[in-house]
Coordinates of C-alpha atoms and ligand atoms in Angstrom, one line a residue:
Chain X
X36 CA 0.0 0.0 0.0
X37 CA 1.1 3.5 -0.7
X38 CA 1.8 5.1 2.6
X39 CA 2.0 8.7 1.3
X40 CA -1.2 10.6 0.9
X41 CA -1.7 10.7 -2.8
X42 CA -1.6 14.2 -4.3
X43 CA -4.1 13.8 -7.2
X44 CA -7.3 13.2 -5.1
X45 CA -6.2 16.1 -2.8
X46 CA -6.0 18.5 -5.7
X47 CA -9.4 17.4 -7.0
X48 CA -10.9 17.9 -3.5
X49 CA -9.5 21.4 -3.1
X50 CA -10.7 22.4 -6.6
X51 CA -14.2 21.0 -5.7
X52 CA -14.3 23.0 -2.4
X53 CA -13.1 26.1 -4.1
X54 CA -15.7 26.0 -6.8
X55 CA -18.3 25.3 -4.1
X56 CA -17.2 28.3 -2.1
X57 CA -17.2 30.6 -5.1
X58 CA -20.5 29.4 -6.3
X59 CA -22.2 30.0 -2.9
X60 CA -20.8 33.5 -2.6
X61 CA -21.5 34.5 -6.2
X62 CA -25.1 33.3 -6.2
X63 CA -25.9 34.3 -2.7
X64 CA -27.6 31.0 -1.8
X65 CA -28.8 31.3 1.8
X66 CA -26.8 29.3 4.4
X67 CA -29.9 27.3 5.5
X68 CA -30.0 25.9 2.0
X69 CA -26.3 25.4 1.2
X70 CA -23.5 26.6 3.5
X71 CA -20.1 27.4 2.0
X72 CA -17.2 25.1 2.9
X73 CA -15.5 28.0 4.8
X74 CA -18.6 28.4 7.0
X75 CA -18.8 24.6 7.6
X76 CA -15.1 24.7 8.7
X77 CA -15.8 27.5 11.1
X78 CA -18.8 25.7 12.6
X79 CA -16.7 22.5 12.8
X80 CA -14.1 24.3 14.8
X81 CA -16.6 26.0 17.1
X82 CA -18.6 22.9 17.8
X83 CA -15.7 20.4 18.0
X84 CA -16.1 19.6 21.8
X85 CA -19.8 18.8 21.4
X86 CA -19.2 16.9 18.2
X87 CA -16.5 14.8 19.8
X88 CA -18.9 14.0 22.7
X89 CA -21.6 12.8 20.3
X90 CA -18.9 10.9 18.3
X91 CA -18.0 8.9 21.3
X92 CA -21.4 7.2 21.7
X93 CA -21.7 6.7 17.9
X94 CA -18.2 5.2 17.7
X95 CA -18.9 3.0 20.7
X96 CA -22.2 1.7 19.2
X97 CA -20.4 1.1 15.8
X98 CA -17.5 -0.8 17.4
X99 CA -19.6 -3.0 19.8
X100 CA -22.0 -3.8 17.0
X101 CA -19.2 -4.7 14.6
X102 CA -17.5 -6.8 17.2
X103 CA -20.7 -8.7 17.9
X104 CA -21.4 -9.3 14.2
X105 CA -17.9 -10.7 13.8
X106 CA -18.1 -13.0 16.8
X107 CA -21.4 -14.4 15.6
X108 CA -20.2 -14.7 12.0
X109 CA -17.1 -16.6 13.0
X110 CA -19.1 -18.9 15.2
X111 CA -21.6 -19.6 12.5
X112 CA -18.9 -20.2 9.9
X113 CA -17.3 -22.8 12.1
X114 CA -20.6 -24.4 12.9
X115 CA -21.6 -24.6 9.2
X116 CA -18.3 -26.3 8.5
X117 CA -19.0 -28.9 11.2
X118 CA -22.6 -29.6 10.1
X119 CA -23.2 -29.1 6.4
X120 CA -27.0 -29.4 6.9
X121 CA -26.8 -26.2 8.9
X122 CA -25.2 -24.5 5.9
X123 CA -27.8 -25.9 3.6
X124 CA -30.6 -24.7 5.9
X125 CA -29.3 -21.3 7.0
X126 CA -27.2 -19.9 4.2
X127 CA -30.1 -19.3 1.8
X128 CA -32.1 -17.7 4.6
X129 CA -29.2 -15.5 5.3
X130 CA -29.2 -14.3 1.7
X131 CA -32.9 -13.8 1.6
X132 CA -32.8 -11.8 4.9
X133 CA -30.8 -9.2 3.0
X134 CA -33.8 -8.1 1.1
X135 CA -35.4 -6.8 4.3
X136 CA -34.4 -3.1 4.6
X137 CA -32.9 -2.7 8.0
X138 CA -34.2 0.9 8.2
X139 CA -37.7 -0.4 8.1
X140 CA -37.3 -2.8 11.0
X141 CA -35.1 -0.5 13.1
X142 CA -38.1 1.2 14.7
X143 CA -39.0 -2.2 16.2
X144 CA -35.7 -2.3 18.0
X145 CA -36.5 1.1 19.6
X146 CA -39.7 -0.4 20.9
X147 CA -38.0 -3.5 22.1
X148 CA -34.8 -2.1 23.4
X149 CA -35.5 1.5 24.4
X150 CA -33.5 4.6 23.6
X151 CA -30.1 3.5 24.9
X152 CA -27.1 2.1 23.1
X153 CA -28.6 -1.4 22.6
X154 CA -30.9 -0.7 19.6
X155 CA -28.0 1.1 17.8
X156 CA -25.7 -1.9 18.5
X157 CA -28.4 -4.2 17.1
X158 CA -28.8 -2.2 13.9
X159 CA -25.0 -2.0 13.4
X160 CA -24.6 -5.8 14.1
X161 CA -27.4 -6.6 11.6
X162 CA -25.9 -4.4 8.9
X163 CA -22.4 -5.7 9.4
X164 CA -23.2 -9.4 9.9
X165 CA -23.9 -10.2 6.3
X166 CA -20.6 -9.1 4.6
X167 CA -18.5 -10.7 7.4
X168 CA -20.4 -13.9 7.5
X169 CA -20.5 -14.4 3.7
X170 CA -16.8 -13.6 3.3
X171 CA -15.8 -15.9 6.1
X172 CA -18.1 -18.8 4.9
X173 CA -17.1 -18.5 1.3
X174 CA -13.4 -18.1 2.3
X175 CA -13.5 -21.3 4.3
X176 CA -15.3 -23.1 1.5
X177 CA -12.6 -22.0 -0.9
X178 CA -9.7 -23.5 1.1
X179 CA -7.6 -25.8 -1.1
X180 CA -9.2 -29.3 -0.8
X181 CA -5.8 -30.8 -1.3
X182 CA -4.5 -29.0 1.8
X183 CA -7.6 -30.4 3.7
X184 CA -6.7 -33.9 2.5
X185 CA -3.1 -33.5 3.5
X186 CA -4.3 -32.7 7.0
X187 CA -6.6 -35.7 7.0
X188 CA -3.8 -38.0 6.0
X189 CA -1.9 -36.6 9.0
X190 CA -4.8 -37.8 11.1
X191 CA -6.4 -34.4 11.9
X192 CA -9.7 -34.0 13.6
X193 CA -12.4 -31.9 12.0
X194 CA -11.7 -29.1 14.4
X195 CA -7.9 -29.2 13.6
X196 CA -8.7 -28.9 9.9
X197 CA -10.8 -25.8 10.6
X198 CA -8.2 -24.3 12.9
X199 CA -5.1 -25.1 10.9
X200 CA -6.4 -24.8 7.3
X201 CA -9.9 -23.4 6.8
X202 CA -9.8 -20.4 9.2
X203 CA -6.3 -19.1 8.1
X204 CA -7.2 -19.8 4.4
X205 CA -10.3 -17.7 4.8
X206 CA -8.5 -14.7 6.4
X207 CA -7.9 -12.6 3.2
X208 CA -11.5 -13.0 2.2
X209 CA -12.7 -12.4 5.8
X210 CA -10.8 -9.1 6.0
X211 CA -12.2 -8.0 2.7
X212 CA -15.7 -8.4 4.2
X213 CA -14.5 -6.9 7.5
X214 CA -13.5 -3.7 5.7
X215 CA -16.9 -3.4 4.0
X216 CA -18.6 -4.0 7.3
X217 CA -16.4 -1.4 8.9
X218 CA -17.6 1.3 6.5
X219 CA -21.2 0.1 7.1
X220 CA -20.8 0.2 10.9
X221 CA -20.7 3.9 11.5
X222 CA -23.5 4.4 9.0
X223 CA -25.6 1.8 10.8
X224 CA -25.0 3.6 14.1
X225 CA -26.0 6.9 12.7
X226 CA -29.2 5.4 11.2
X227 CA -30.0 3.9 14.6
X228 CA -29.6 7.3 16.1
X229 CA -31.8 9.0 13.5
X230 CA -34.7 6.8 14.5
X231 CA -34.4 7.5 18.2
X232 CA -31.6 7.9 20.7
X233 CA -30.5 10.4 23.3
X234 CA -27.0 11.0 22.1
X235 CA -24.8 10.5 19.1
X236 CA -23.9 12.1 15.8
X237 CA -27.2 11.0 14.3
X238 CA -29.1 12.8 17.1
X239 CA -27.0 15.9 16.5
X240 CA -27.7 15.8 12.8
X241 CA -31.5 15.4 13.2
X242 CA -31.6 18.3 15.6
X243 CA -29.6 20.5 13.3
X244 CA -31.6 19.6 10.3
X245 CA -34.9 20.5 12.0
X246 CA -33.4 23.9 12.8
X247 CA -32.1 24.3 9.2
X248 CA -28.6 24.5 10.6
X249 CA -27.1 22.9 7.5
X250 CA -23.6 24.0 8.4
X251 CA -23.8 21.7 11.5
X252 CA -25.2 18.9 9.4
X253 CA -22.2 19.1 7.1
X254 CA -19.8 19.4 10.1
X255 CA -21.3 16.1 11.4
X256 CA -20.9 14.5 8.0
X257 CA -17.2 15.3 8.0
X258 CA -16.8 13.8 11.5
X259 CA -18.7 10.6 10.4
X260 CA -16.4 10.2 7.4
X261 CA -13.3 10.7 9.6
X262 CA -14.5 8.0 12.0
X263 CA -15.2 5.6 9.2
X264 CA -11.7 6.3 7.8
X265 CA -10.1 5.7 11.1
X266 CA -12.0 2.4 11.5
X267 CA -11.0 1.4 8.0
X268 CA -7.4 2.2 8.8
X269 CA -7.6 0.2 12.1
X270 CA -8.9 -2.8 10.2
X271 CA -6.1 -2.5 7.6
X272 CA -3.5 -2.4 10.4
X273 CA -5.1 -5.4 12.1
X274 CA -5.1 -7.3 8.8
X275 CA -1.3 -6.6 8.4
X276 CA -0.7 -7.9 11.9
X277 CA -2.8 -11.0 11.5
X278 CA -1.7 -12.0 8.0
X279 CA 1.9 -10.8 7.4
X280 CA 2.3 -13.8 5.0
X281 CA -0.5 -12.4 2.8
X282 CA 1.1 -9.0 2.4
X283 CA 4.5 -10.5 1.7
X284 CA 3.0 -12.7 -1.0
X285 CA 1.2 -9.7 -2.5
X286 CA 4.2 -7.4 -2.5
X287 CA 6.2 -10.1 -4.3
X288 CA 3.7 -9.6 -7.1
Chain E
X59 CA 7.6 -58.0 6.6
X60 CA 6.1 -55.8 3.9
X61 CA 5.0 -52.3 4.9
X62 CA 2.6 -51.9 2.0
X63 CA 0.8 -54.8 0.4
X64 CA -1.9 -54.2 -2.3
X65 CA -3.9 -57.2 -3.6
X66 CA -5.9 -56.9 -6.7
X67 CA -6.9 -53.3 -6.1
X68 CA -9.4 -51.8 -8.6
X69 CA -10.9 -48.4 -8.9
X70 CA -13.4 -46.8 -11.3
X71 CA -14.4 -43.1 -11.3
X72 CA -17.8 -41.8 -12.5
X73 CA -17.0 -39.3 -15.3
X74 CA -20.0 -37.7 -17.1
X75 CA -22.3 -40.4 -15.9
X76 CA -20.0 -43.1 -17.3
X77 CA -17.7 -45.1 -15.1
X78 CA -14.1 -44.9 -16.2
X79 CA -11.8 -47.7 -15.0
X80 CA -8.6 -46.3 -13.6
X81 CA -7.0 -49.1 -11.7
X82 CA -7.6 -52.6 -13.1
X83 CA -6.3 -55.0 -10.5
X84 CA -3.0 -53.8 -9.0
X85 CA -1.0 -56.0 -6.7
X86 CA 2.3 -54.9 -5.4
X87 CA 4.3 -54.6 -2.2
X88 CA 6.9 -52.3 -0.5
X89 CA 9.2 -53.8 2.2
X90 CA 10.6 -52.1 5.2
X91 CA 13.5 -49.8 4.4
X92 CA 13.0 -50.4 0.7
X93 CA 13.0 -47.7 -2.1
X94 CA 10.4 -48.6 -4.7
X95 CA 9.4 -46.5 -7.7
X96 CA 6.2 -46.4 -9.7
X97 CA 6.4 -45.3 -13.3
X98 CA 3.4 -44.9 -15.7
X99 CA 2.1 -42.6 -18.4
X100 CA 0.4 -39.4 -17.3
X101 CA -3.1 -39.8 -16.1
X102 CA -2.9 -43.6 -15.6
X103 CA -3.8 -43.6 -12.0
X104 CA -0.6 -43.3 -10.0
X105 CA -1.8 -40.5 -7.7
X106 CA -5.1 -42.4 -7.3
X107 CA -3.1 -45.4 -6.1
X108 CA -1.3 -43.2 -3.5
X109 CA -4.7 -41.8 -2.4
X110 CA -5.9 -45.4 -1.8
X111 CA -2.8 -46.3 0.2
X112 CA -3.2 -43.3 2.5
X113 CA -6.9 -43.8 2.9
X114 CA -8.2 -40.7 1.1
X115 CA -9.9 -42.9 -1.6
X116 CA -11.6 -46.2 -1.0
X117 CA -10.8 -48.9 -3.6
X118 CA -13.8 -50.6 -5.3
X119 CA -12.3 -54.0 -4.6
X120 CA -9.1 -55.6 -3.4
X121 CA -7.1 -55.3 -0.2
X122 CA -4.7 -52.7 1.2
X123 CA -2.5 -53.9 4.1
X124 CA -0.2 -51.5 5.9
X125 CA 2.2 -53.2 8.3
X126 CA 0.1 -56.3 7.7
X127 CA -3.1 -54.7 8.9
X128 CA -6.1 -53.4 7.0
X129 CA -7.5 -51.2 9.8
X130 CA -4.8 -48.6 10.0
X131 CA -6.0 -45.1 10.9
X132 CA -5.1 -42.1 8.8
X133 CA -1.8 -40.6 9.9
X134 CA -0.7 -43.7 11.7
X135 CA 1.7 -45.3 9.3
X136 CA 2.2 -43.3 6.1
X137 CA 3.2 -39.8 5.5
X138 CA 2.5 -38.3 2.1
X139 CA 4.3 -35.7 0.0
X140 CA 1.7 -34.7 -2.6
X141 CA 2.4 -33.7 -6.2
X142 CA 2.0 -30.0 -5.3
X143 CA 4.1 -29.1 -2.3
X144 CA 1.0 -27.8 -0.4
X145 CA 3.0 -25.8 2.2
X146 CA 0.6 -23.8 4.2
X147 CA 1.2 -20.2 3.1
X148 CA 0.3 -18.7 6.5
X149 CA 2.9 -20.7 8.3
X150 CA 6.6 -20.2 8.4
X151 CA 8.9 -22.9 7.2
X152 CA 9.5 -24.1 10.8
X153 CA 5.8 -24.2 11.6
X154 CA 5.1 -26.0 8.3
X155 CA 7.6 -28.8 8.8
X156 CA 6.3 -29.7 12.3
X157 CA 2.7 -29.8 11.1
X158 CA 2.2 -33.6 11.3
X159 CA 3.6 -33.8 14.8
X160 CA 1.6 -30.8 16.0
X161 CA -1.5 -32.5 14.6
X162 CA -0.5 -35.6 16.6
X163 CA -0.6 -33.5 19.7
X164 CA 3.1 -33.5 20.5
X165 CA 4.7 -30.6 22.4
X166 CA 5.4 -28.0 19.8
X167 CA 8.6 -26.6 21.3
X168 CA 10.2 -30.1 21.5
X169 CA 9.4 -30.8 17.9
X170 CA 10.6 -27.4 16.8
X171 CA 13.9 -28.0 18.5
X172 CA 14.3 -31.3 16.6
X173 CA 13.3 -29.5 13.4
X174 CA 15.8 -26.7 13.9
X175 CA 18.6 -29.2 14.2
X176 CA 17.6 -30.8 10.9
X177 CA 17.3 -27.6 8.9
X178 CA 20.9 -27.7 7.6
X179 CA 20.5 -31.3 6.3
X180 CA 17.5 -30.1 4.3
X181 CA 19.3 -27.0 3.1
X182 CA 16.9 -24.7 4.9
X183 CA 19.1 -23.3 7.6
X184 CA 18.5 -19.6 8.0
X185 CA 15.0 -19.8 6.4
X186 CA 13.2 -21.1 9.5
X187 CA 11.1 -18.0 9.8
X188 CA 10.4 -17.4 6.1
X189 CA 7.0 -17.9 4.6
X190 CA 6.8 -20.4 1.7
X191 CA 6.2 -17.6 -0.8
X192 CA 9.7 -16.4 0.0
X193 CA 11.4 -19.7 -1.0
X194 CA 12.6 -20.9 -4.4
X195 CA 10.9 -24.0 -6.0
X196 CA 13.7 -26.3 -4.9
X197 CA 13.5 -25.1 -1.3
X198 CA 9.8 -25.5 -1.2
X199 CA 10.2 -29.1 -2.3
X200 CA 12.8 -29.7 0.4
X201 CA 10.6 -28.1 3.0
X202 CA 7.7 -30.4 1.9
X203 CA 9.9 -33.4 2.0
X204 CA 11.2 -32.4 5.5
X205 CA 7.6 -32.1 6.6
X206 CA 6.9 -35.6 5.4
X207 CA 10.1 -37.1 6.9
X208 CA 9.7 -35.3 10.3
X209 CA 6.3 -36.9 10.6
X210 CA 8.3 -40.1 11.4
X211 CA 6.1 -42.6 9.8
X212 CA 7.2 -46.0 8.6
X213 CA 6.3 -45.3 5.0
X214 CA 7.0 -42.3 2.9
X215 CA 4.8 -41.7 -0.2
X216 CA 6.5 -39.3 -2.6
X217 CA 4.3 -38.2 -5.6
X218 CA 6.6 -36.8 -8.3
X219 CA 8.5 -34.7 -5.7
X220 CA 10.9 -33.3 -8.4
X221 CA 8.5 -33.0 -11.3
X222 CA 8.4 -29.2 -11.3
X223 CA 12.2 -28.6 -11.0
X224 CA 14.8 -27.8 -13.6
X225 CA 17.2 -30.5 -14.7
X226 CA 20.2 -29.4 -12.6
X227 CA 18.2 -28.8 -9.4
X228 CA 16.5 -32.1 -10.0
X229 CA 19.7 -34.1 -10.3
X230 CA 21.0 -32.5 -7.1
X231 CA 17.8 -33.3 -5.3
X232 CA 18.0 -36.9 -6.3
X233 CA 21.5 -37.3 -4.9
X234 CA 20.4 -35.6 -1.8
X235 CA 17.3 -37.7 -1.4
X236 CA 19.4 -40.8 -1.3
X237 CA 21.5 -39.4 1.5
X238 CA 18.3 -38.5 3.5
X239 CA 16.9 -41.9 2.9
X240 CA 20.1 -43.5 4.0
X241 CA 19.8 -41.6 7.2
X242 CA 16.1 -42.2 8.1
X243 CA 15.7 -45.6 6.5
X244 CA 11.9 -45.4 6.0
X245 CA 10.3 -47.4 3.3
X246 CA 9.9 -45.1 0.3
X247 CA 7.3 -45.4 -2.5
X248 CA 8.2 -43.0 -5.2
X249 CA 6.1 -41.8 -8.2
X250 CA 8.0 -40.4 -11.2
X251 CA 7.8 -40.0 -15.0
X252 CA 11.5 -40.0 -15.3
X253 CA 12.9 -43.4 -16.2
X254 CA 16.5 -42.5 -15.4
X255 CA 15.5 -41.0 -12.0
X256 CA 13.7 -44.3 -11.2
X257 CA 16.6 -46.5 -12.0
X258 CA 19.1 -44.3 -10.3
X259 CA 17.1 -44.2 -7.0
X260 CA 15.3 -47.4 -6.6
X261 CA 15.7 -51.0 -5.4
X262 CA 12.7 -52.1 -7.4
X263 CA 10.5 -50.5 -10.0
X264 CA 6.9 -51.1 -11.0
X265 CA 5.8 -50.0 -14.5
X266 CA 2.1 -49.3 -15.2
X267 CA 0.2 -49.3 -18.5
X268 CA -2.0 -46.3 -19.5
X269 CA -5.5 -46.2 -18.2
X270 CA -6.9 -48.6 -17.0
X271 CA -3.6 -49.2 -15.2
X272 CA -2.2 -52.7 -15.0
X273 CA 1.3 -53.7 -14.0
X274 CA 3.3 -54.4 -17.2
X275 CA 6.8 -54.7 -15.7
X276 CA 8.3 -55.4 -12.3
X277 CA 12.0 -54.9 -12.2
X278 CA 14.8 -55.5 -9.7
X279 CA 17.4 -52.8 -9.9
X280 CA 20.5 -54.9 -9.1
X281 CA 22.9 -52.0 -9.1
X282 CA 25.3 -51.5 -6.1
X283 CA 24.7 -48.8 -3.5
X284 CA 25.7 -46.2 -2.8
X285 CA 24.8 -45.0 -6.3
X286 CA 27.4 -42.9 -8.1
X287 CA 27.0 -40.6 -11.0
X288 CA 29.4 -42.9 -13.0
X289 CA 26.5 -45.5 -12.9
X290 CA 24.6 -43.4 -15.4
X291 CA 26.7 -44.6 -18.3
X292 CA 27.2 -48.3 -17.3
X293 CA 25.8 -50.9 -19.6
X294 CA 23.7 -52.5 -16.8
X295 CA 22.1 -49.1 -16.0
X296 CA 21.3 -48.5 -19.7
X297 CA 19.9 -52.0 -20.1
X298 CA 17.5 -51.5 -17.2
X299 CA 16.5 -48.1 -18.6
X300 CA 15.8 -49.6 -22.0
X301 CA 13.6 -52.3 -20.5
X302 CA 11.4 -49.8 -18.8
X303 CA 11.2 -47.6 -21.9
X304 CA 10.2 -50.6 -24.0
X305 CA 7.5 -51.5 -21.5
X306 CA 6.2 -48.0 -21.4
X307 CA 6.1 -47.5 -25.2
X308 CA 5.0 -51.1 -26.0
X309 CA 2.4 -51.4 -23.3
Ligands
ATP542 N1 -12.0 -37.9 -7.8 C1 -12.0 -38.3 -9.1 N2 -13.1 -38.2 -9.8 C2 -13.1 -38.6 -11.1 N3 -12.0 -38.9 -11.8 C3 -10.8 -38.9 -11.2 C4 -10.7 -38.6 -9.8 N4 -9.5 -38.7 -9.4 C5 -8.8 -39.1 -10.5 N5 -9.6 -39.2 -11.6 C6 -9.2 -39.6 -12.9 O1 -8.4 -40.8 -12.8 C7 -7.3 -40.7 -13.7 C8 -6.0 -41.0 -13.0 O2 -5.7 -39.8 -12.2 P1 -4.4 -39.7 -11.4 O3 -4.3 -38.4 -10.8 O4 -4.3 -40.9 -10.5 O5 -3.3 -39.9 -12.5 P2 -1.7 -39.8 -12.4 O6 -1.2 -41.1 -13.0 O7 -1.3 -39.4 -11.1 O8 -1.4 -38.7 -13.5 P3 -0.1 -37.7 -13.5 O9 1.1 -38.4 -13.9 O10 -0.5 -36.7 -14.5 O11 0.0 -37.1 -12.1 C9 -7.4 -39.4 -14.5 O12 -8.0 -39.7 -15.7 C10 -8.3 -38.6 -13.6 O13 -9.1 -37.7 -14.4
MG543 MG1 -0.4 -37.7 -10.3

């Protein structure tokens, strides 16, 4: 991976912001309709302490929900490998369940779990579960059958085959799903907060939107992107720690 | 007593709804400490025969006796070096070569100590902590062979271990394999396409016909050991080579 911040996207971003700033000033669009980037930056700086406080509960819900999704997904993947009939029964249902829009069932969680952190965690976990579970299950399936046979000839138990071959073989695929889930996680938490919560960036955004304080909405969006980016980077670092062999193979070309 | 005995082993595979006969009654044996090679045209069923010996594939009929018994558990008597090296890419060389013993539940540190001492013999000293992707083709084969030998089984099945190597590396590996074999004295059953390789290495050679495979020649290699390079041009060596080639081309 290129460790330097690439210049080209930065230039495009700056030009985009500049055009935006000039357009807002030239046309005199009111700030409640479209605030200029400069104004958003000012609001961001002013509101930073409050934003960070809300961020904390959003990030917590995202992290806990993501972790829960991963634990359940890993457990299910191992279970499916032990008992193929579970895979045959559950896997299609898992795919079908993705046609249910989470946002339409989320209000139920508020009714069931109240306005605390729990309904948010549930939304995040549901959103993140699918990409992690599918990438893990598919990755384990794709393990080289000859390697599995080699372990059998050595006299391995089922669990040893999973632990020594299937799990590690699935890691690259798992982390690909993990990264996707990571970007969903913060979004899931914010959606949970829109629907009802007492704190969090989603709450901050809804309040600001009702008051037509679009500069605050944009400031919250920036913070949400930053949290997502941080999470993504954390997952990337974790992947490098867990699979040094994979990155060595890749860098060899 | 013979380590491996096959009696009238047959196997057919269903291919596109039709059953294709792969092995048509193979009987052979490998004795303790013996080096036996199996030669046959590509696709005749050599790897299938190995899979039957190590229990991955059930024969349709016939008997497989390992150490005189037909109820041997997987991993008990044979260790298998497959055609591909199948080193686990997520394990270092050291962790790869101890795999069979780890699976058997032995203390990892003890086995690792044993493995470290053997690294120079296998030309892998200094590469203990490398991942397989960082090794050359020859080193990968040596690591795979070390994994098979370190398993300490009575029988070693080697499926074309040098098939993917260039001629010079291959020749070196053959000489080296004989040294290793001399030291560990396991029974070796060795698949190859290379007639010269088979004659140079083996005590006995079985030659198979193309599919469905039958034995078409069983040859004693009555050449003195240790085998020297000078052997390659001796009349007796060339005579044995020609016999095998005739069997392969005529059969
Ligand atoms: N599981 C299987 N199902 C169907 N056909 C199979 C199966 N395993 C092997 N065969 C077929 O059996 C034949 C013998 O295969 P095998 O791998 O034993 O040959 P081989 O002698 O080892 O060949 P090579 O020298 O190329 O390695 C081939 O035609 C192959 O397609
Ligand atoms: Mg083969």
